[in-house]
mmCIF file of C-alpha atoms in Angstrom:
data_model
loop_
_atom_site.group_PDB
_atom_site.id
_atom_site.type_symbol
_atom_site.label_atom_id
_atom_site.label_comp_id
_atom_site.label_asym_id
_atom_site.label_seq_id
_atom_site.Cartn_x
_atom_site.Cartn_y
_atom_site.Cartn_z
ATOM 1 C CA MET L 26 -25.232 -105.368 71.398
ATOM 2 C CA PHE L 27 -26.808 -105.583 74.963
ATOM 3 C CA VAL L 28 -25.715 -106.792 78.321
ATOM 4 C CA VAL L 29 -26.760 -110.370 79.328
ATOM 5 C CA LEU L 30 -29.350 -110.270 82.110
ATOM 6 C CA THR L 31 -28.092 -111.978 85.198
ATOM 7 C CA THR L 32 -30.194 -114.749 87.114
ATOM 8 C CA ALA L 33 -31.044 -112.289 89.743
ATOM 9 C CA VAL L 34 -32.250 -109.580 87.547
ATOM 10 C CA ALA L 35 -34.155 -112.301 85.511
ATOM 11 C CA ALA L 36 -35.990 -113.298 88.800
ATOM 12 C CA VAL L 37 -36.868 -109.734 89.689
ATOM 13 C CA LEU L 38 -38.346 -109.062 86.307
ATOM 14 C CA LEU L 39 -40.329 -112.343 86.425
ATOM 15 C CA GLY L 40 -41.704 -111.143 89.917
ATOM 16 C CA LEU L 41 -42.842 -107.920 88.343
ATOM 17 C CA VAL L 42 -45.351 -109.298 85.991
ATOM 18 C CA ALA L 43 -47.715 -112.198 85.689
ATOM 19 C CA VAL L 44 -46.474 -113.845 82.619
ATOM 20 C CA GLN L 45 -49.369 -115.653 80.684
ATOM 21 C CA PRO L 46 -48.890 -118.834 78.676
ATOM 22 C CA ALA L 47 -48.436 -117.748 75.026
ATOM 23 C CA TRP L 48 -50.222 -119.257 72.150
ATOM 24 C CA THR L 49 -48.099 -121.678 70.364
ATOM 25 C CA ALA L 50 -48.101 -122.101 66.543
ATOM 26 C CA THR L 51 -49.488 -125.269 65.153
ATOM 27 C CA THR L 52 -50.977 -124.589 61.831
ATOM 28 C CA PRO L 53 -49.665 -123.507 58.405
ATOM 29 C CA ALA L 54 -49.398 -119.764 57.557
ATOM 30 C CA SER L 55 -51.417 -118.168 54.833
ATOM 31 C CA THR L 56 -49.833 -116.320 51.997
ATOM 32 C CA ALA L 57 -50.054 -112.734 53.228
ATOM 33 C CA VAL L 58 -47.367 -113.206 55.723
ATOM 34 C CA ARG L 59 -45.014 -114.425 53.128
ATOM 35 C CA TYR L 60 -46.109 -111.789 50.881
ATOM 36 C CA TYR L 61 -44.561 -108.919 53.001
ATOM 37 C CA GLU L 62 -41.246 -110.918 53.092
ATOM 38 C CA GLN L 63 -40.839 -109.986 49.329
ATOM 39 C CA ALA L 64 -39.505 -106.748 48.229
ATOM 40 C CA GLY L 65 -42.126 -104.036 47.551
ATOM 41 C CA PRO L 66 -42.611 -102.100 44.155
ATOM 42 C CA HIS L 67 -40.115 -99.388 44.721
ATOM 43 C CA GLN L 68 -36.443 -98.983 43.872
ATOM 44 C CA VAL L 69 -34.666 -97.505 46.802
ATOM 45 C CA THR L 70 -32.264 -94.541 47.162
ATOM 46 C CA LYS L 71 -29.968 -94.512 50.178
ATOM 47 C CA VAL L 72 -28.174 -91.208 51.173
ATOM 48 C CA ALA L 73 -26.563 -89.476 54.173
ATOM 49 C CA GLY L 74 -28.860 -86.669 55.503
ATOM 50 C CA GLY L 75 -30.425 -85.149 58.642
ATOM 51 C CA PRO L 76 -28.290 -84.259 61.641
ATOM 52 C CA ASP L 77 -26.391 -87.483 61.521
ATOM 53 C CA HIS L 78 -28.666 -89.994 59.913
ATOM 54 C CA THR L 79 -28.755 -92.451 56.751
ATOM 55 C CA LEU L 80 -31.996 -92.028 54.699
ATOM 56 C CA TYR L 81 -33.723 -94.647 52.600
ATOM 57 C CA TYR L 82 -36.552 -93.753 50.524
ATOM 58 C CA PRO L 83 -38.419 -94.813 47.334
ATOM 59 C CA SER L 84 -36.533 -93.524 44.195
ATOM 60 C CA ASP L 85 -39.715 -92.459 42.566
ATOM 61 C CA LEU L 86 -40.557 -90.068 45.587
ATOM 62 C CA ALA L 87 -39.643 -86.838 43.777
ATOM 63 C CA THR L 88 -41.925 -87.658 40.873
ATOM 64 C CA SER L 89 -44.808 -89.033 42.828
ATOM 65 C CA SER L 90 -47.895 -86.914 43.819
ATOM 66 C CA THR L 91 -48.523 -88.863 47.000
ATOM 67 C CA THR L 92 -47.130 -88.562 50.499
ATOM 68 C CA TYR L 93 -44.974 -91.248 52.298
ATOM 69 C CA PRO L 94 -45.096 -92.568 55.907
ATOM 70 C CA VAL L 95 -41.857 -92.639 57.968
ATOM 71 C CA VAL L 96 -40.114 -95.040 60.244
ATOM 72 C CA LEU L 97 -37.475 -93.661 62.508
ATOM 73 C CA TRP L 98 -34.756 -96.339 63.080
ATOM 74 C CA GLY L 99 -32.445 -97.059 66.087
ATOM 75 C CA ASN L 100 -29.414 -99.485 66.128
ATOM 76 C CA GLY L 101 -28.357 -101.878 68.739
ATOM 77 C CA THR L 102 -25.393 -101.058 71.120
ATOM 78 C CA SER L 103 -22.185 -100.325 69.088
ATOM 79 C CA ALA L 104 -23.929 -101.365 65.941
ATOM 80 C CA THR L 105 -24.052 -99.400 62.555
ATOM 81 C CA VAL L 106 -26.950 -98.666 60.093
ATOM 82 C CA ASP L 107 -25.173 -100.854 57.540
ATOM 83 C CA GLN L 108 -25.677 -103.923 59.710
ATOM 84 C CA TYR L 109 -29.455 -103.239 59.371
ATOM 85 C CA ASP L 110 -29.312 -102.295 55.638
ATOM 86 C CA GLU L 111 -31.521 -105.280 54.506
ATOM 87 C CA PHE L 112 -34.249 -104.424 56.963
ATOM 88 C CA LEU L 113 -34.203 -100.777 56.299
ATOM 89 C CA ARG L 114 -34.108 -101.022 52.468
ATOM 90 C CA HIS L 115 -36.926 -103.552 52.475
ATOM 91 C CA PHE L 116 -38.967 -100.891 54.274
ATOM 92 C CA ALA L 117 -38.347 -98.349 51.672
ATOM 93 C CA THR L 118 -39.312 -100.888 48.775
ATOM 94 C CA TRP L 119 -42.808 -100.733 50.476
ATOM 95 C CA GLY L 120 -43.183 -96.939 50.159
ATOM 96 C CA ILE L 121 -41.809 -96.022 53.509
ATOM 97 C CA VAL L 122 -39.159 -93.252 54.296
ATOM 98 C CA VAL L 123 -36.550 -94.389 56.843
ATOM 99 C CA ALA L 124 -34.467 -92.011 58.895
ATOM 100 C CA ALA L 125 -31.908 -94.200 60.593
ATOM 101 C CA ALA L 126 -29.716 -92.578 63.384
ATOM 102 C CA ASN L 127 -25.903 -93.138 62.805
ATOM 103 C CA THR L 128 -25.167 -94.255 66.380
ATOM 104 C CA GLY L 129 -24.646 -97.348 68.462
ATOM 105 C CA GLN L 130 -26.119 -95.332 71.557
ATOM 106 C CA SER L 131 -29.657 -94.654 70.504
ATOM 107 C CA GLY L 132 -31.415 -95.678 73.822
ATOM 108 C CA SER L 133 -32.789 -92.209 74.741
ATOM 109 C CA GLY L 134 -34.748 -92.109 71.732
ATOM 110 C CA GLN L 135 -33.637 -88.680 71.080
ATOM 111 C CA GLU L 136 -31.260 -89.362 68.205
ATOM 112 C CA MET L 137 -34.160 -91.075 66.246
ATOM 113 C CA LEU L 138 -36.703 -88.316 67.053
ATOM 114 C CA ALA L 139 -34.064 -85.941 65.534
ATOM 115 C CA GLY L 140 -34.437 -87.768 62.153
ATOM 116 C CA GLY L 141 -38.218 -87.295 62.376
ATOM 117 C CA LYS L 142 -37.831 -83.409 63.002
ATOM 118 C CA PHE L 143 -35.475 -83.205 60.009
ATOM 119 C CA LEU L 144 -37.978 -84.951 57.712
ATOM 120 C CA LEU L 145 -40.792 -82.707 58.961
ATOM 121 C CA ALA L 146 -38.743 -79.614 58.215
ATOM 122 C CA GLU L 147 -37.661 -80.909 54.741
ATOM 123 C CA ASN L 148 -41.359 -81.556 53.930
ATOM 124 C CA ASP L 149 -41.703 -77.724 54.397
ATOM 125 C CA ARG L 150 -38.746 -76.810 52.563
ATOM 126 C CA SER L 151 -39.113 -75.817 48.919
ATOM 127 C CA GLY L 152 -36.508 -77.499 46.813
ATOM 128 C CA SER L 153 -36.165 -80.603 49.009
ATOM 129 C CA VAL L 154 -36.628 -84.014 47.629
ATOM 130 C CA PHE L 155 -39.043 -84.476 50.543
ATOM 131 C CA TYR L 156 -40.950 -81.328 49.891
ATOM 132 C CA HIS L 157 -44.626 -82.240 50.401
ATOM 133 C CA ARG L 158 -43.808 -85.853 50.278
ATOM 134 C CA ILE L 159 -43.850 -86.820 53.932
ATOM 135 C CA ASP L 160 -47.124 -88.073 55.763
ATOM 136 C CA ALA L 161 -46.578 -86.154 59.009
ATOM 137 C CA LYS L 162 -49.573 -87.964 60.699
ATOM 138 C CA ASN L 163 -47.867 -91.352 59.906
ATOM 139 C CA ILE L 164 -44.453 -91.696 61.616
ATOM 140 C CA GLY L 165 -43.384 -94.907 63.265
ATOM 141 C CA ALA L 166 -40.284 -95.967 65.348
ATOM 142 C CA ALA L 167 -38.329 -99.078 65.161
ATOM 143 C CA GLY L 168 -35.124 -100.414 66.578
ATOM 144 C CA HIS L 169 -33.040 -103.483 67.692
ATOM 145 C CA SER L 170 -31.780 -104.172 71.198
ATOM 146 C CA GLN L 171 -30.652 -100.741 72.713
ATOM 147 C CA GLY L 172 -32.436 -99.255 69.785
ATOM 148 C CA GLY L 173 -35.562 -101.229 70.547
ATOM 149 C CA GLY L 174 -35.531 -99.612 74.125
ATOM 150 C CA GLY L 175 -34.794 -96.247 72.153
ATOM 151 C CA THR L 176 -38.009 -96.980 70.100
ATOM 152 C CA ILE L 177 -39.930 -97.249 73.420
ATOM 153 C CA ALA L 178 -38.495 -94.007 74.473
ATOM 154 C CA ALA L 179 -39.363 -92.336 71.256
ATOM 155 C CA GLY L 180 -42.846 -93.838 71.250
ATOM 156 C CA ALA L 181 -43.746 -91.456 74.044
ATOM 157 C CA ASP L 182 -43.318 -88.354 71.683
ATOM 158 C CA PRO L 183 -46.507 -87.189 69.932
ATOM 159 C CA MET L 184 -44.752 -87.413 66.768
ATOM 160 C CA VAL L 185 -44.686 -91.107 66.721
ATOM 161 C CA LYS L 186 -47.930 -93.030 65.809
ATOM 162 C CA ALA L 187 -46.805 -96.788 66.085
ATOM 163 C CA THR L 188 -43.661 -98.593 67.445
ATOM 164 C CA LEU L 189 -41.864 -101.978 66.608
ATOM 165 C CA PRO L 190 -39.394 -102.717 69.473
ATOM 166 C CA ILE L 191 -37.204 -105.734 68.419
ATOM 167 C CA GLN L 192 -35.589 -107.453 71.330
ATOM 168 C CA PRO L 193 -35.631 -104.229 73.200
ATOM 169 C CA GLY L 194 -33.495 -103.183 75.948
ATOM 170 C CA PRO L 195 -34.745 -101.561 79.227
ATOM 171 C CA GLN L 196 -34.707 -97.830 77.857
ATOM 172 C CA GLY L 197 -37.954 -96.092 77.742
ATOM 173 C CA SER L 198 -41.418 -96.481 79.572
ATOM 174 C CA VAL L 199 -43.853 -98.853 78.007
ATOM 175 C CA PRO L 200 -46.852 -97.316 79.807
ATOM 176 C CA ALA L 201 -45.807 -93.909 78.193
ATOM 177 C CA LEU L 202 -46.204 -95.173 74.640
ATOM 178 C CA ARG L 203 -48.832 -93.332 72.731
ATOM 179 C CA GLY L 204 -49.753 -95.864 70.028
ATOM 180 C CA PRO L 205 -49.867 -99.481 68.959
ATOM 181 C CA SER L 206 -46.799 -101.523 69.434
ATOM 182 C CA LEU L 207 -45.439 -104.928 68.166
ATOM 183 C CA PHE L 208 -42.730 -106.396 70.373
ATOM 184 C CA ILE L 209 -40.529 -109.023 68.661
ATOM 185 C CA ALA L 210 -38.379 -111.625 70.798
ATOM 186 C CA GLY L 211 -36.070 -114.317 69.717
ATOM 187 C CA GLN L 212 -36.956 -117.994 70.973
ATOM 188 C CA VAL L 213 -33.483 -118.680 71.821
ATOM 189 C CA ASP L 214 -32.098 -115.142 72.532
ATOM 190 C CA THR L 215 -29.793 -115.232 75.421
ATOM 191 C CA ILE L 216 -28.865 -111.598 75.229
ATOM 192 C CA VAL L 217 -32.391 -110.010 75.592
ATOM 193 C CA PRO L 218 -34.558 -113.186 76.469
ATOM 194 C CA SER L 219 -37.874 -113.777 75.357
ATOM 195 C CA PHE L 220 -39.417 -113.712 78.729
ATOM 196 C CA TYR L 221 -37.901 -110.205 79.291
ATOM 197 C CA VAL L 222 -39.417 -108.878 76.061
ATOM 198 C CA ARG L 223 -42.862 -110.408 77.053
ATOM 199 C CA SER L 224 -42.546 -108.637 80.361
ATOM 200 C CA ARG L 225 -42.050 -105.386 78.733
ATOM 201 C CA TYR L 226 -45.026 -106.143 76.282
ATOM 202 C CA SER L 227 -47.163 -106.933 79.371
ATOM 203 C CA TRP L 228 -47.002 -103.168 80.489
ATOM 204 C CA ALA L 229 -48.599 -101.963 77.212
ATOM 205 C CA THR L 230 -52.218 -101.666 78.117
ATOM 206 C CA LYS L 231 -53.381 -98.377 76.721
ATOM 207 C CA TYR L 232 -53.118 -99.137 73.169
ATOM 208 C CA PRO L 233 -53.123 -102.213 70.881
ATOM 209 C CA ALA L 234 -50.055 -104.373 71.521
ATOM 210 C CA VAL L 235 -48.881 -107.657 70.096
ATOM 211 C CA PHE L 236 -45.983 -109.904 71.305
ATOM 212 C CA ALA L 237 -44.257 -112.276 68.765
ATOM 213 C CA GLU L 238 -41.564 -114.707 69.645
ATOM 214 C CA LEU L 239 -39.519 -115.817 66.419
ATOM 215 C CA LYS L 240 -38.917 -119.508 66.229
ATOM 216 C CA GLY L 241 -35.198 -120.548 66.301
ATOM 217 C CA SER L 242 -33.945 -117.056 66.534
ATOM 218 C CA ASP L 243 -31.096 -115.684 68.722
ATOM 219 C CA HIS L 244 -30.286 -112.072 68.963
ATOM 220 C CA PHE L 245 -28.898 -111.727 65.512
ATOM 221 C CA PHE L 246 -31.671 -113.392 63.402
ATOM 222 C CA PRO L 247 -29.770 -116.417 61.764
ATOM 223 C CA GLY L 248 -30.937 -117.799 58.280
ATOM 224 C CA GLU L 249 -34.571 -117.556 57.513
ATOM 225 C CA THR L 250 -35.472 -115.921 60.797
ATOM 226 C CA ARG L 251 -34.099 -112.653 59.509
ATOM 227 C CA ILE L 252 -36.641 -112.798 56.596
ATOM 228 C CA HIS L 253 -39.546 -113.605 58.813
ATOM 229 C CA ALA L 254 -38.683 -110.555 61.030
ATOM 230 C CA ILE L 255 -38.493 -108.300 58.016
ATOM 231 C CA GLY L 256 -41.833 -109.371 56.653
ATOM 232 C CA VAL L 257 -43.639 -109.155 59.924
ATOM 233 C CA GLY L 258 -42.184 -105.766 60.710
ATOM 234 C CA THR L 259 -43.042 -104.577 57.266
ATOM 235 C CA ALA L 260 -46.536 -105.694 57.579
ATOM 236 C CA TRP L 261 -46.992 -103.924 60.935
ATOM 237 C CA PHE L 262 -46.010 -100.565 59.441
ATOM 238 C CA ARG L 263 -47.983 -101.181 56.212
ATOM 239 C CA TYR L 264 -51.102 -101.421 58.358
ATOM 240 C CA GLN L 265 -50.304 -98.995 61.112
ATOM 241 C CA LEU L 266 -48.980 -96.233 58.836
ATOM 242 C CA ALA L 267 -50.377 -96.845 55.421
ATOM 243 C CA GLY L 268 -53.952 -98.510 56.126
ATOM 244 C CA ASP L 269 -52.968 -101.686 54.149
ATOM 245 C CA ALA L 270 -56.054 -103.918 55.024
ATOM 246 C CA GLN L 271 -54.033 -106.994 53.735
ATOM 247 C CA ALA L 272 -51.438 -106.239 56.271
ATOM 248 C CA LYS L 273 -53.963 -105.798 58.986
ATOM 249 C CA ALA L 274 -55.001 -109.290 58.493
ATOM 250 C CA VAL L 275 -51.473 -110.525 59.692
ATOM 251 C CA PHE L 276 -52.331 -109.331 63.354
ATOM 252 C CA PHE L 277 -55.858 -108.706 63.897
ATOM 253 C CA GLY L 278 -59.253 -110.287 63.742
ATOM 254 C CA PRO L 279 -60.172 -113.722 65.101
ATOM 255 C CA LYS L 280 -57.086 -115.619 66.172
ATOM 256 C CA GLN L 281 -58.138 -118.586 63.993
ATOM 257 C CA SER L 282 -57.551 -116.345 61.056
ATOM 258 C CA ALA L 283 -55.198 -113.740 62.020
ATOM 259 C CA GLU L 284 -52.032 -114.890 60.185
ATOM 260 C CA LEU L 285 -49.430 -114.307 62.814
ATOM 261 C CA PHE L 286 -51.280 -116.561 65.039
ATOM 262 C CA ASN L 287 -51.244 -119.329 62.556
ATOM 263 C CA ASP L 288 -47.605 -119.147 61.215
ATOM 264 C CA PRO L 289 -45.247 -121.898 62.256
ATOM 265 C CA ALA L 290 -42.334 -119.411 61.745
ATOM 266 C CA TRP L 291 -43.352 -117.846 65.030
ATOM 267 C CA SER L 292 -43.153 -120.036 68.220
ATOM 268 C CA ALA L 293 -45.412 -117.828 70.351
ATOM 269 C CA ALA L 294 -47.687 -114.831 69.970
ATOM 270 C CA GLU L 295 -50.168 -112.822 72.234
ATOM 271 C CA ARG L 296 -52.337 -109.689 71.926
ATOM 272 C CA ASN L 297 -53.717 -107.474 74.576
ATOM 273 C CA ALA L 298 -57.246 -106.563 75.112
ATOM 274 C CA LYS L 299 -57.009 -103.495 72.844
ATOM 275 C CA ALA L 300 -55.584 -105.616 70.190
ATOM 276 C CA ASP L 301 -58.234 -108.274 70.582
ATOM 277 C CA ALA L 302 -60.689 -105.464 69.999
ATOM 278 C CA VAL L 303 -59.312 -104.173 66.647
ATOM 279 C CA GLY L 304 -61.339 -105.114 63.673
#
């Protein structure tokens, strides 16, 4: 899904940032981390929609009286939405509307933003299933590999409140991000190595940012690593876009109690100064 970084490129990247030692998990995780790995309370509807998107949303959305946050999704290089179906469906069970761009070339972030613009227009269109159901102030972006780079690119747009770059490629400018970010790396990823993801995270200084390295994961999340990535990603957006206090405790507060920093499923984790100050 993404080109392998050469040794020469890796050396240059390491020279660009002073990589600090990461915290290493040693103590058991508490139950909230596992909680967000479970399916949420909503059934899910999946349909084609937007300029060229796949939409996931809570099936009871049309009969609800509330508004729902949004996540804009970007696939990895040459990948399809269906390859991420488990992840995107899980978001929707937790009350999140997902607009996933139907492309394996989402690095510009523009295809992702087009899904957000579509949903905002539908929010104002009488007769749409999304009419007055979209929380326009709580839109996030997430993606994997090239889509992770596209997530960073999309995160420079005022539409996007928070981002989740997963094993992100080189696209986008991290200093241009306009809100909190959670960078996810795989401990044994050789396509987008963990040190490269951490180097991108290190440029995020204007807003709260968290780096998390998933123990035993390569670029494709084998076995239970996929479940752990889904759960932490869900918790991130449940707090950032829905104000879920239980989800907040996964990332913020004293490190001795913040759950991500005490979960052996994650081999390393860091927070920047802005994140340390949250809560």
